[in-house]
Structure formats: C-alpha cells, structure tokens
Short mmCIF file of C-alpha atoms in Angstrom, two decimals:
data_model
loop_
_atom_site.label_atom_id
_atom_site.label_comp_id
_atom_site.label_asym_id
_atom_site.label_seq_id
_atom_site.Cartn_x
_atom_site.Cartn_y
_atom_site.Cartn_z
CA UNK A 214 14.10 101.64 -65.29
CA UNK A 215 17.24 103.05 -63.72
CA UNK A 216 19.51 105.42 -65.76
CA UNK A 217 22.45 103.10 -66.32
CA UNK A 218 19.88 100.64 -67.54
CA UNK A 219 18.10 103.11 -69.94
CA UNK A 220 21.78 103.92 -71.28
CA UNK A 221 22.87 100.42 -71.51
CA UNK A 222 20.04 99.65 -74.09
CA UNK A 223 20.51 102.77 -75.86
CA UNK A 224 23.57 101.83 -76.26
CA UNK A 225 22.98 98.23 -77.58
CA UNK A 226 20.17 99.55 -79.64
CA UNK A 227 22.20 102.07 -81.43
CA UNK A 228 24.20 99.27 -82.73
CA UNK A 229 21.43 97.43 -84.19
CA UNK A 230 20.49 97.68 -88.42
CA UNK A 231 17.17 98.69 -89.61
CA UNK A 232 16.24 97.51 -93.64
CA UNK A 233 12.49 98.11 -95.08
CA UNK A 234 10.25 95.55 -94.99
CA UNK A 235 8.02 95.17 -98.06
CA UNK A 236 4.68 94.74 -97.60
CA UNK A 237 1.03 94.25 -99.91
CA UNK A 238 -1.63 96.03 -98.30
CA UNK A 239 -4.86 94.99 -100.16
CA UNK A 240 -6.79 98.20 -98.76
CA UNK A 241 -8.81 100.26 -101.98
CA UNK A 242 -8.39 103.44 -99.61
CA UNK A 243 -5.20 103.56 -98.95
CA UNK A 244 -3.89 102.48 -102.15
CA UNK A 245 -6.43 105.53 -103.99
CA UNK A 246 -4.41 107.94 -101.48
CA UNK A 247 -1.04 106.45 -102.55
CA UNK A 248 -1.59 107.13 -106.46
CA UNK A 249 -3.19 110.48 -105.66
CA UNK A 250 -0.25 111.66 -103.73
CA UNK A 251 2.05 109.85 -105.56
CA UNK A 252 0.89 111.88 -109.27
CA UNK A 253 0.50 114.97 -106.98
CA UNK A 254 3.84 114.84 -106.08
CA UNK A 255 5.15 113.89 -109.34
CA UNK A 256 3.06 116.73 -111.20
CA UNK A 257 4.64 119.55 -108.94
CA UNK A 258 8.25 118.37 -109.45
CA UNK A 259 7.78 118.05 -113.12
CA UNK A 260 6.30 121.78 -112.96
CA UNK A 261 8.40 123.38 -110.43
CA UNK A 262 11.66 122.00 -111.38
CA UNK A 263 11.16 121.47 -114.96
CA UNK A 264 8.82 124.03 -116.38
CA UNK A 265 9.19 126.87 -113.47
CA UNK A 266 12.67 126.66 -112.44
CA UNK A 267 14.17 125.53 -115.71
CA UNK A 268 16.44 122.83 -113.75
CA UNK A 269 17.49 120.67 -116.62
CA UNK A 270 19.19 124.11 -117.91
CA UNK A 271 23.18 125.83 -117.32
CA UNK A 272 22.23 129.41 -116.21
CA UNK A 273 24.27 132.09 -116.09
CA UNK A 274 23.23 134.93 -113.66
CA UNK A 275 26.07 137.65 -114.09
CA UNK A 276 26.12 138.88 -117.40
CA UNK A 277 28.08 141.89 -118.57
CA UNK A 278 26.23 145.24 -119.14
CA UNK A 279 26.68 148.43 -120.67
CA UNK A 280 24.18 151.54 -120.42
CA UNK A 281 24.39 154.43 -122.33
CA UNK A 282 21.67 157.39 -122.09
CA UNK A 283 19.85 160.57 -123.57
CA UNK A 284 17.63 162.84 -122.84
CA UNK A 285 15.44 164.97 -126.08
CA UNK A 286 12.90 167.57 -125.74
CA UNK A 287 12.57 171.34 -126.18
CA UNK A 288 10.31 173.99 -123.79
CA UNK A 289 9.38 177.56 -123.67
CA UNK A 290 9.66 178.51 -120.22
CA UNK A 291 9.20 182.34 -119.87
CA UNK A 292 11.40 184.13 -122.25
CA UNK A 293 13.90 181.25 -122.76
CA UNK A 294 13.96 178.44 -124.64
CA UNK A 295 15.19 175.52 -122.73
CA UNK A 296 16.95 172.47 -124.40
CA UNK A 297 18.23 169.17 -123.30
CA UNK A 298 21.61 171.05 -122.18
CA UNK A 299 19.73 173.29 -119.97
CA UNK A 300 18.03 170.13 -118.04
CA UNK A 301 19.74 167.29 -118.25
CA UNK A 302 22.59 166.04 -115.93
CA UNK A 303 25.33 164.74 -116.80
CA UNK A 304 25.05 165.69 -120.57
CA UNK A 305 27.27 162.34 -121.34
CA UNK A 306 24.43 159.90 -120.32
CA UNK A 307 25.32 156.95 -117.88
CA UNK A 308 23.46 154.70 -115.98
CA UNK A 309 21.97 157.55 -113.80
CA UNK A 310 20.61 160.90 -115.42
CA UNK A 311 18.41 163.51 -113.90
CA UNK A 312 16.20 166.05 -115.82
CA UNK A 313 15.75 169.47 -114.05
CA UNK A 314 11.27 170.22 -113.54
CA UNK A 315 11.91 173.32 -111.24
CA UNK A 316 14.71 176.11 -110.47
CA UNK A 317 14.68 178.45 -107.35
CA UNK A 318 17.55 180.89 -107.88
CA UNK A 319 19.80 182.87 -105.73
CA UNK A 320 21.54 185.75 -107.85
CA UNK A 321 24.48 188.16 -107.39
CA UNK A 322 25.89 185.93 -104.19
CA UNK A 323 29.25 187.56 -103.15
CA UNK A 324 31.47 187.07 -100.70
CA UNK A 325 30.91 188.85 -97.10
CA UNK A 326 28.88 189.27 -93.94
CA UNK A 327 25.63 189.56 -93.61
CA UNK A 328 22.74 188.42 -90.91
CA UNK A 329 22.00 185.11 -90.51
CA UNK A 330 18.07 183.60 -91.46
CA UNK A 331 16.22 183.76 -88.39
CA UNK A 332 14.84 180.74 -89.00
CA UNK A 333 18.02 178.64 -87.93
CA UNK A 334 18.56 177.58 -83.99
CA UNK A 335 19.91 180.01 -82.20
CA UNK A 336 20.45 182.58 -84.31
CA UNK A 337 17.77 185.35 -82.86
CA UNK A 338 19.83 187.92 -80.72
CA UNK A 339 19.68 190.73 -78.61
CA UNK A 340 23.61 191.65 -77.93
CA UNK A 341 26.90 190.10 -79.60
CA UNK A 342 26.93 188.16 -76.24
CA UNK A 343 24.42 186.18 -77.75
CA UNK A 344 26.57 185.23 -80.87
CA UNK A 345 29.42 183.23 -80.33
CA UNK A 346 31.86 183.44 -83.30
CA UNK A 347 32.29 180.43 -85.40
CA UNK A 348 30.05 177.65 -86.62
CA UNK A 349 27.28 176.60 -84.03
CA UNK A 350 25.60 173.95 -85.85
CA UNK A 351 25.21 172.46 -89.44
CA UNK A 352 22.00 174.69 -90.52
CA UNK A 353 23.96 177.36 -90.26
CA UNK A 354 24.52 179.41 -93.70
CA UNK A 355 27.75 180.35 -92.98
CA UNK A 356 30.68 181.49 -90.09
CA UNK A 357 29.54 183.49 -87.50
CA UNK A 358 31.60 186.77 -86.69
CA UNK A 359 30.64 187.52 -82.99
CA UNK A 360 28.30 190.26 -83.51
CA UNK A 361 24.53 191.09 -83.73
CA UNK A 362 22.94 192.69 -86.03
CA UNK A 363 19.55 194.10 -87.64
CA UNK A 364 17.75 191.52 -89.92
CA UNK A 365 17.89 193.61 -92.65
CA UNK A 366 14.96 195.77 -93.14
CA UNK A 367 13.07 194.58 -89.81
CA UNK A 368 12.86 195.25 -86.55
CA UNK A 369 14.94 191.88 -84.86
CA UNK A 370 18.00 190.86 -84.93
CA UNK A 371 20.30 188.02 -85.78
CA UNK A 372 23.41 186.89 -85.81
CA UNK A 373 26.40 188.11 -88.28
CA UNK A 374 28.04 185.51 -90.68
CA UNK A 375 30.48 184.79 -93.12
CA UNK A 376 29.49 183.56 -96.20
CA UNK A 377 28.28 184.36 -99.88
CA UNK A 378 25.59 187.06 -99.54
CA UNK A 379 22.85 187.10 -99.25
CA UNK A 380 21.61 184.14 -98.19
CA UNK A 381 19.50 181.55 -100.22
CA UNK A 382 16.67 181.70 -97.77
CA UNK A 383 16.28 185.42 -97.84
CA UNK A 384 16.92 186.43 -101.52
CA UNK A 385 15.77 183.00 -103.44
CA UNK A 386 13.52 183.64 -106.42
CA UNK A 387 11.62 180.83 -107.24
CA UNK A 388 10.22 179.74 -110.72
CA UNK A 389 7.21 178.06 -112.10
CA UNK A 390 7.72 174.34 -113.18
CA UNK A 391 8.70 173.09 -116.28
CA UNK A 392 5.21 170.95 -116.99
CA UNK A 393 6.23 170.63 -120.99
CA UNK A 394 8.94 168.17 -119.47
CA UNK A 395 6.05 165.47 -119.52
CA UNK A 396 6.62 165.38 -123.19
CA UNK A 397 10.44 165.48 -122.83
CA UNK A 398 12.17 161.67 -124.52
CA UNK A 399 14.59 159.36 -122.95
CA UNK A 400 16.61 156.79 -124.81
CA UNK A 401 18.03 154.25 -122.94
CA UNK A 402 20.92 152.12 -125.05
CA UNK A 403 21.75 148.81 -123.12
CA UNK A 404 23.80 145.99 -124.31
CA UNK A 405 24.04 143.14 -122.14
CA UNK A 406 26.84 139.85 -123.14
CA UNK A 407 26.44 136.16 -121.13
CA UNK A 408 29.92 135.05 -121.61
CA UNK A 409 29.68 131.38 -120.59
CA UNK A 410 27.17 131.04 -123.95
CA UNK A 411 29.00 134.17 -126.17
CA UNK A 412 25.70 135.66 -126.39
CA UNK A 413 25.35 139.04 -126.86
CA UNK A 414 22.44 141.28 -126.87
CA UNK A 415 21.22 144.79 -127.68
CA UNK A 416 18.02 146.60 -126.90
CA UNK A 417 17.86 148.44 -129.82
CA UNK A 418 16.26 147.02 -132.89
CA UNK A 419 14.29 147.67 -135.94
CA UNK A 420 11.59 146.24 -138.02
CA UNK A 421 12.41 143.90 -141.31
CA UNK A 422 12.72 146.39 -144.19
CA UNK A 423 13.53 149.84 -141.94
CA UNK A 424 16.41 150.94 -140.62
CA UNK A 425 17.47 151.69 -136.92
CA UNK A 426 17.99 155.08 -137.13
CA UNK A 427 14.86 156.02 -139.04
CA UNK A 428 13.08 153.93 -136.73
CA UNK A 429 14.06 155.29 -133.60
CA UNK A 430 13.15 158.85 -134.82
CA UNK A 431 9.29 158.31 -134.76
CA UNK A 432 8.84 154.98 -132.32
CA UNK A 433 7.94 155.19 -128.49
CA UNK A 434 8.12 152.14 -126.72
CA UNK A 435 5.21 149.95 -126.02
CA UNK A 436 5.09 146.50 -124.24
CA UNK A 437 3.93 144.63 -127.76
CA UNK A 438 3.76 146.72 -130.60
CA UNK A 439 7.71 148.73 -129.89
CA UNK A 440 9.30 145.76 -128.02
CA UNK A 441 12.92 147.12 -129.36
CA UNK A 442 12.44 151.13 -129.18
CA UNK A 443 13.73 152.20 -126.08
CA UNK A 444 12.66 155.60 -125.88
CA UNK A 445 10.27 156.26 -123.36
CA UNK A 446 8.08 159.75 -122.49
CA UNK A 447 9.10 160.86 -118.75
CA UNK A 448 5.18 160.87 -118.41
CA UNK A 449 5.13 157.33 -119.23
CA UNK A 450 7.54 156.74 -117.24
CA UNK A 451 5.70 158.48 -114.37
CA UNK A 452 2.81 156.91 -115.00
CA UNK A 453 4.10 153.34 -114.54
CA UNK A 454 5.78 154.30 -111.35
CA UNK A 455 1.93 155.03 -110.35
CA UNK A 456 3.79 158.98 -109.53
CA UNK A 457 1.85 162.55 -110.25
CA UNK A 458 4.22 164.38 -112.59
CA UNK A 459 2.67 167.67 -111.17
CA UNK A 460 3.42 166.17 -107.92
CA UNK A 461 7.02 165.32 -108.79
CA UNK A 462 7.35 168.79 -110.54
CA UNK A 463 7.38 170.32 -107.06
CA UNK A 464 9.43 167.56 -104.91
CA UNK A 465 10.99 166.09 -107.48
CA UNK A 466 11.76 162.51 -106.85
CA UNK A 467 13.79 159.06 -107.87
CA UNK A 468 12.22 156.22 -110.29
CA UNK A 469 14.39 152.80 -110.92
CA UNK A 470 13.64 151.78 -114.49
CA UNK A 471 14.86 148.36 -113.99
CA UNK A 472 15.66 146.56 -117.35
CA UNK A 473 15.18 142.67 -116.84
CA UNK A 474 17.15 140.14 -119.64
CA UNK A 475 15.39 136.65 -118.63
CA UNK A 476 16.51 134.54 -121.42
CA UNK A 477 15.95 131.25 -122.41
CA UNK A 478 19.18 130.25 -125.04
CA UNK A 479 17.30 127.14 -126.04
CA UNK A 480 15.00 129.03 -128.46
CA UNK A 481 16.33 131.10 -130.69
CA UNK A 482 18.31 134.63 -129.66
CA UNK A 483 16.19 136.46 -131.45
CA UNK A 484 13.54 135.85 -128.85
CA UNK A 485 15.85 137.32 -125.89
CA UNK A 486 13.68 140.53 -125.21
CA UNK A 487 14.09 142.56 -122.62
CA UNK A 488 11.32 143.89 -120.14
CA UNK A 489 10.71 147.19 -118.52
CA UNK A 490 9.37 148.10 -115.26
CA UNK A 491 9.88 151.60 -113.07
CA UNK A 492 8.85 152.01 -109.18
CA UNK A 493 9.73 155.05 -106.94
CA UNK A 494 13.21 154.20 -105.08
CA UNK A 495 13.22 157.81 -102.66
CA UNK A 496 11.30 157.65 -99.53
CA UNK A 497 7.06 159.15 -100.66
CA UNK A 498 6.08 162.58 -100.17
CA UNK A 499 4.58 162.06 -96.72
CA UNK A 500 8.11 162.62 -95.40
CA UNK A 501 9.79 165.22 -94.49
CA UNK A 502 13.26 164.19 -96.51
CA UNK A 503 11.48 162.89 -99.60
CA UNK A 504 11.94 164.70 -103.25
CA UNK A 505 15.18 164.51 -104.84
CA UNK A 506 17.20 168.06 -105.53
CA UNK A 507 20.93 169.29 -105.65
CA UNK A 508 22.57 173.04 -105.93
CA UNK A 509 25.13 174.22 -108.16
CA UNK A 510 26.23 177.70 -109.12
CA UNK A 511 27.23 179.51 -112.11
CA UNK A 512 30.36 182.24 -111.13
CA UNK A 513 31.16 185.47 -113.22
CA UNK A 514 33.18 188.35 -112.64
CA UNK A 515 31.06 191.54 -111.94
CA UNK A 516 32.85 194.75 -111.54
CA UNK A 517 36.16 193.26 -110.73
CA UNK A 518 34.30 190.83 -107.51
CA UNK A 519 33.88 187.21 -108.19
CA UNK A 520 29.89 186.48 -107.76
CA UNK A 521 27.37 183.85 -108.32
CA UNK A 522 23.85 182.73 -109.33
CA UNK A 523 23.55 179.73 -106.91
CA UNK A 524 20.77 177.18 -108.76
CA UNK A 525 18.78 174.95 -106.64
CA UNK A 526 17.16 172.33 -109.25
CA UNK A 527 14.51 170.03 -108.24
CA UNK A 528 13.73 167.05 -110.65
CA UNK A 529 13.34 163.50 -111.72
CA UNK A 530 16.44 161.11 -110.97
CA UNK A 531 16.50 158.05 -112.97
CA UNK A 532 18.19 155.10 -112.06
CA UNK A 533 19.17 152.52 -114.86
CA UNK A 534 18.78 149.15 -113.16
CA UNK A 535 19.89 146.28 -115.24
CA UNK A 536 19.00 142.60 -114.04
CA UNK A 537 19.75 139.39 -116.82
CA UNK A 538 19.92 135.52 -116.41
CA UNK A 539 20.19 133.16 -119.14
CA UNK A 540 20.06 129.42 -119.54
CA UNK A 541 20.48 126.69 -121.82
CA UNK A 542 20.13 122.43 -121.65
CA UNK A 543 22.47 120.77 -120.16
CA UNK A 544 23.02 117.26 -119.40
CA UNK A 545 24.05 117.52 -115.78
CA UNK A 546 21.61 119.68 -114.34
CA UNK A 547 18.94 117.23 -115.94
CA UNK A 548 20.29 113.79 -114.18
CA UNK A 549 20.79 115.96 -111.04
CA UNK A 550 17.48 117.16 -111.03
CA UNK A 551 15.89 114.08 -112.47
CA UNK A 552 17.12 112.07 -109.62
CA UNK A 553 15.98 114.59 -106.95
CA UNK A 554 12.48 114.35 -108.49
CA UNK A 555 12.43 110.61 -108.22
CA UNK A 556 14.10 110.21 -104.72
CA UNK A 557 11.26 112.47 -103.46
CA UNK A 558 8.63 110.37 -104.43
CA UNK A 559 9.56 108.41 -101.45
CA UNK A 560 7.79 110.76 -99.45
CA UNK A 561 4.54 109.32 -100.85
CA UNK A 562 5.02 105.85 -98.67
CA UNK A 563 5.90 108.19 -95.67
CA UNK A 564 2.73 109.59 -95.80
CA UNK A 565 0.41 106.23 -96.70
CA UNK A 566 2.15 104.48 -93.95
CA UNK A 567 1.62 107.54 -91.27
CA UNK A 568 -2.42 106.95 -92.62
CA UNK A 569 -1.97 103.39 -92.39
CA UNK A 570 -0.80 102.99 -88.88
CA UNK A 571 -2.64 106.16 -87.15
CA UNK A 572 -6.69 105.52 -88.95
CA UNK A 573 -6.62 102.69 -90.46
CA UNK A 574 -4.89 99.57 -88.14
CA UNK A 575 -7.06 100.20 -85.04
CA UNK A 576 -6.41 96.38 -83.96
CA UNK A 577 -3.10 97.22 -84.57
CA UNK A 578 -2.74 93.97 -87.25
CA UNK A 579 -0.73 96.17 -89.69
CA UNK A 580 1.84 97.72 -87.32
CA UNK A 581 2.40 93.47 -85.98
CA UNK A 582 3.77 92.76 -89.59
CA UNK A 583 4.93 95.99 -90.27
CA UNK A 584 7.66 96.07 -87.55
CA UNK A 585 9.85 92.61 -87.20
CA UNK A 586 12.50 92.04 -84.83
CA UNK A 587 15.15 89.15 -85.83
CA UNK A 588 17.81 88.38 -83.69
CA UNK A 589 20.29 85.31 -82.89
CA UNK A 590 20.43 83.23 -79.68
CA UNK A 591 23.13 80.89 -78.81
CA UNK A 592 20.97 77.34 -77.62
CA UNK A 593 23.09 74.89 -77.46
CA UNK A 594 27.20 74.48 -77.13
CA UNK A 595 26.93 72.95 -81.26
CA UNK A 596 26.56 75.89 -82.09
CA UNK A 597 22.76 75.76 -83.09
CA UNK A 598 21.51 78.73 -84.19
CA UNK A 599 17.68 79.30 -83.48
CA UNK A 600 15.82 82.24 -85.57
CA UNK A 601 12.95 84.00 -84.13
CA UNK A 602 10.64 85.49 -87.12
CA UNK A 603 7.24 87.22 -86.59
CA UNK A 604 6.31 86.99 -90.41
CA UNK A 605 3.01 85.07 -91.03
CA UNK A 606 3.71 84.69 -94.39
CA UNK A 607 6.21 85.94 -97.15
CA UNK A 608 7.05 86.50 -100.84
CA UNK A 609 10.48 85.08 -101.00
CA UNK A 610 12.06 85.97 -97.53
CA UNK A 611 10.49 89.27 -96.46
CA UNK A 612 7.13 89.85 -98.29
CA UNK A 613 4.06 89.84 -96.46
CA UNK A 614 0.28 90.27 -97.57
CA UNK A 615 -2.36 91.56 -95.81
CA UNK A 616 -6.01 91.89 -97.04
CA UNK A 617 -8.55 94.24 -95.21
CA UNK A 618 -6.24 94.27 -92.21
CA UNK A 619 -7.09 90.34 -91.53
CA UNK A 620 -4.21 88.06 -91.86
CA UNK A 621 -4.02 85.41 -94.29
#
C-alpha cells in the first residue's frame, strides 16, 4: 500500500463513528474476574476518596496563625546564677527562639593593632613585603596595616591588623556547658483561625473543674494524658528529634517543632487537637558547617576607652512550624467525587475485555461479534438501500449472546 493510499483511508476512517456494542458473555471465568475487579475497584474509591482523602468535604488549607513563646528554667553555672534572661533570645518570644548551652568569651576587646592569628591564609610573614595593607580575604580578623610583626610572645611572625584587640582566636576563654538546660521549659502558645468555617482554635486548655493557669504550672505535655499543655522539656524535645543533648551542648544545633492542626469540622470542635512532632532542620554533625551559633558583645567604658566582652553562644534554635487543614461536608465535593468513583468503574470492562480477547477467544469467535462494521451501499438507481450486519443474533438491535465462546 502506497502512501497516498494509506492517507486516503486514514482519512475516510477518521470520519467514521464508533458506539459500544453490548454483548452477554456466558463464561463463569470471566464473569468471577469482572465482579472481583469490579468490588476491588469500588472498595478503593470508597476508601481512598471517601475515608482517606475526605472528598465529600470543603477544606480549607490556609488558616491564620499566631505563635507566641517562652522559655523557664533556672541554673547554677559557676558562681552565677543564670535565668531565662541570661539564655534565651529574643526575650519577647516569636515563632523562632534560641536558648544559649555554651559561651566562649573574648574580654577587654579594644580598638587597635595587633598581629593577625596565624592560622588564617597568608598571614605568616617574614618582612612587611609580605603584608599587603588592607583586607586580603574574608577570614581575616581585621585590616591589615602593611607591616610584620612578632606573634606575640613567640618566635614567628604575622601580619599587623586593624581591629578590636586581641583577637577572638588568641584570647577566647571558653566555658563548660550549661547541661541543667535539659531541664529548662518551653511554652509554646499557638492559636490558629480557618476563616471560611469561623473556627477558631487554641492550644492551650485545661481539664473540667481546673483552671488554665493553675494547670499549666505543674503539666508537661504528653501525647495522651497532656494533649492541651504545651510546655515541653528541651530534653524532650531532644529526644524526639532522636539528638544527644550533650552532643548539641557542644555544636549546638536547629530542631523544627512542627505543630500540625488536621481537623475534621464535622465532629465536634472540641475534638480539633493539635499534634507535635520535632526533627533536626541544620545540616548533622558530620559536617564541617553544622551546629548553630551567633556572636554578640556587651560594650562598657573602661578608663575613658570604649571596650568589649565579645560572646560567642552556641545553642539550641527552635523553629515554630505551624501546618493546619480543616474540612467539613459539602454537597458539591460529594456529587463531584461520587461521579468520578462511578465513571471509573468503567475500567473494570477494559480490563475483562483485554482478558477476553488476548486468553480466552483463541478461535477468535468473541472478537467476530465483538467488532461489527455497518455501512450503506447505493444498489440500485431507486434508491435501495442494502445493510450489511455481521450480528448472529441480537437483543433488540445490537445485543448478542455468546455461551462458552460457541455461537448460538
């Protein structure tokens, strides 16, 4: 067959109008394999869309949220006794807070020169040719002057710089970890609103016959027994983040405490709970950038020269996360997804008659009946019209029935 021919039936073919043919195919294994897949397919819609996805249901995925926090807990550390001003940042509470485990401390930093830590590239000299002045790179601890100098009290030198003296690397003082913080409270305050339903929601509860506030002064959270006290132990926290508080102590680190609102309006409100769960956000200590830490200084005035006790704090970031959907019964949703559910049950006959035509007609006396082709040819100039049909024989004008693949 030439190419103009192939195209020319294409073309006439693509013109033509296909209907289903129905069909009684009095086969016990084939029909078994039509009800089976037919209540398989049935059964997962009804789960999936019904009981899983909650498709007869209006959900709202965007709720409003609000997040207010606090950290409680007292140490001795040393000489001092620290309190939740000492360690906690910011002291307002927001959606992010960070408790200080470890300080390494820099004091009496003034402006000045003074030799640059030997441990940064290039700074190792012999002569102030070596030294360029200005800033070589962004390790550097300060601005460099042009000249060489002695290290201090050894033997080598490095290069001058500009900066507040002296440096972090060389005078840091370093002290031990604050391991009471395992004990150390936070309260986490989060009220959450689904507008489309004027629902509105607080984590914060009570049981009949006590009030909140004496409540929340003895109650720790737990999964069944303290649904509605959101205080949690930063070594509880630790623990479900599957972290080593000693570990963290050193490094420090981030943990999302992700706060999930999955609500289902057609029950009562009262049974919109909300669920916890924490996981490590920061890259794991295996890295070289892993650990979460941040500097800040505290200036004073000694003998008439503005110094500083530069602070480098490691600790525990952690990151309110706050996730909510709710949904409620809605007409719509239901027709919609009742009539995907049925329509899909038409992919039970797909499958029966791929079986039926591939294993099962092997003299090919199914596919005969199953595909007809009707068409009308002009005879004579009386316009007699003369109808070719395949059907051996029919309920009504297209219904055939076949028994053990032998025609009746």
């Amino acid at each position: 067959m030439g190419v103009r021919d192939f195209l020319k039936e294409y073309f006439q073919g693509f013109w033509d109008y296909e209907t289903p043919k129905m069909m009684v195919i009095k086969n016990r294994p084939l029909g078994v394999i039509y009800r089976v897949v037919q209540f398989l397919v049935i059964t997962y819609f009804i789960w999936y869309v019904f009981i899983s996805q909650k498709a007869y249901q209006e959900s709202e995925t965007h709720p409003e949220s609000s997040v207010y926090t606090r950290t409680k807990g007292k140490a001795v550390h040393g000489d001092d006794v620290l309190d939740n001003v000492e360690y906690s940042h910011p002291p307002e509470g927001v959606d992010v807070i960070s408790t200080i485990l470890r300080r390494e401390f820099t004091y009496d930093q003034r402006q000045g020169t003074c030799p640059e830590h030997f441990s940064v590239d290039n700074a190792n000299c012999t002569s102030d040719s070596d030294c360029f002045p200005g800033l070589p790179n962004f390790d550097s601890h300060g601005i460099r002057t042009g000249k060489c100098v002695q290290y201090h009290n050894y033997t080598f030198k490095t290069c001058e710089i500009m900066a507040w003296c002296p440096i972090e690397q060389y005078a840091v003082v370093r002290e031990p970890p604050l391991v009471e913080a395992i004990n150390f409270t936070l309260f986490i305050r989060n009220s959450i609103h689904f507008p489309k339903f004027k629902v509105f929601r607080v984590n914060v509860d009570s049981p009949p016959g006590m009030k909140t506030k004496k409540y929340l002064k003895k109650c720790h959270y737990h999964e069944e027994k303290a649904p509605y006290c959101p205080i949690f132990r930063l070594g509880y926290i630790a623990n479900q983040a599957r972290e080593n508080f000693t570990e963290l102590c050193r490094t420090g680190g981030v943990i999302g405490v992700f706060i999930n609102w999955d609500c289902n309006l057609d029950l009562d409100p009262s049974y919109c709970k909300p669920t916890y769960t924490f996981r490590r956000l920061d890259p794991r200590k295996d890295l070289a950038d892993s650990g979460y830490y941040y500097r800040f200084a505290k200036y004073y005035d000694k003998n008439g020269v503005e110094s500083r006790t530069l602070i480098k704090a490691y600790g525990i970031r952690l990151d309110i996360i706050v996730h909510g959907q709710a949904g409620k019964f809605s007409v719509i949703p239901t027709i919609i997804s009742t009539v995907t559910a049925l329509t899909s049950v038409g992919i039970c006959s797909i499958i029966c008659d791929w079986i039926m035509l591939t294993f099962i007609d092997k003299n090919e006396v199914y596919s005969e009946r199953k595909f007809d082709e009707v068409s009308k040819k002009v005879k004579e100039p009386t316009d007699t019209i003369h109808t070719e049909f395949s059907f051996i024989r029919s309920f009504g004008s297209n219904h055939s029935d076949l028994s053990d693949g032998v025609p009746l």
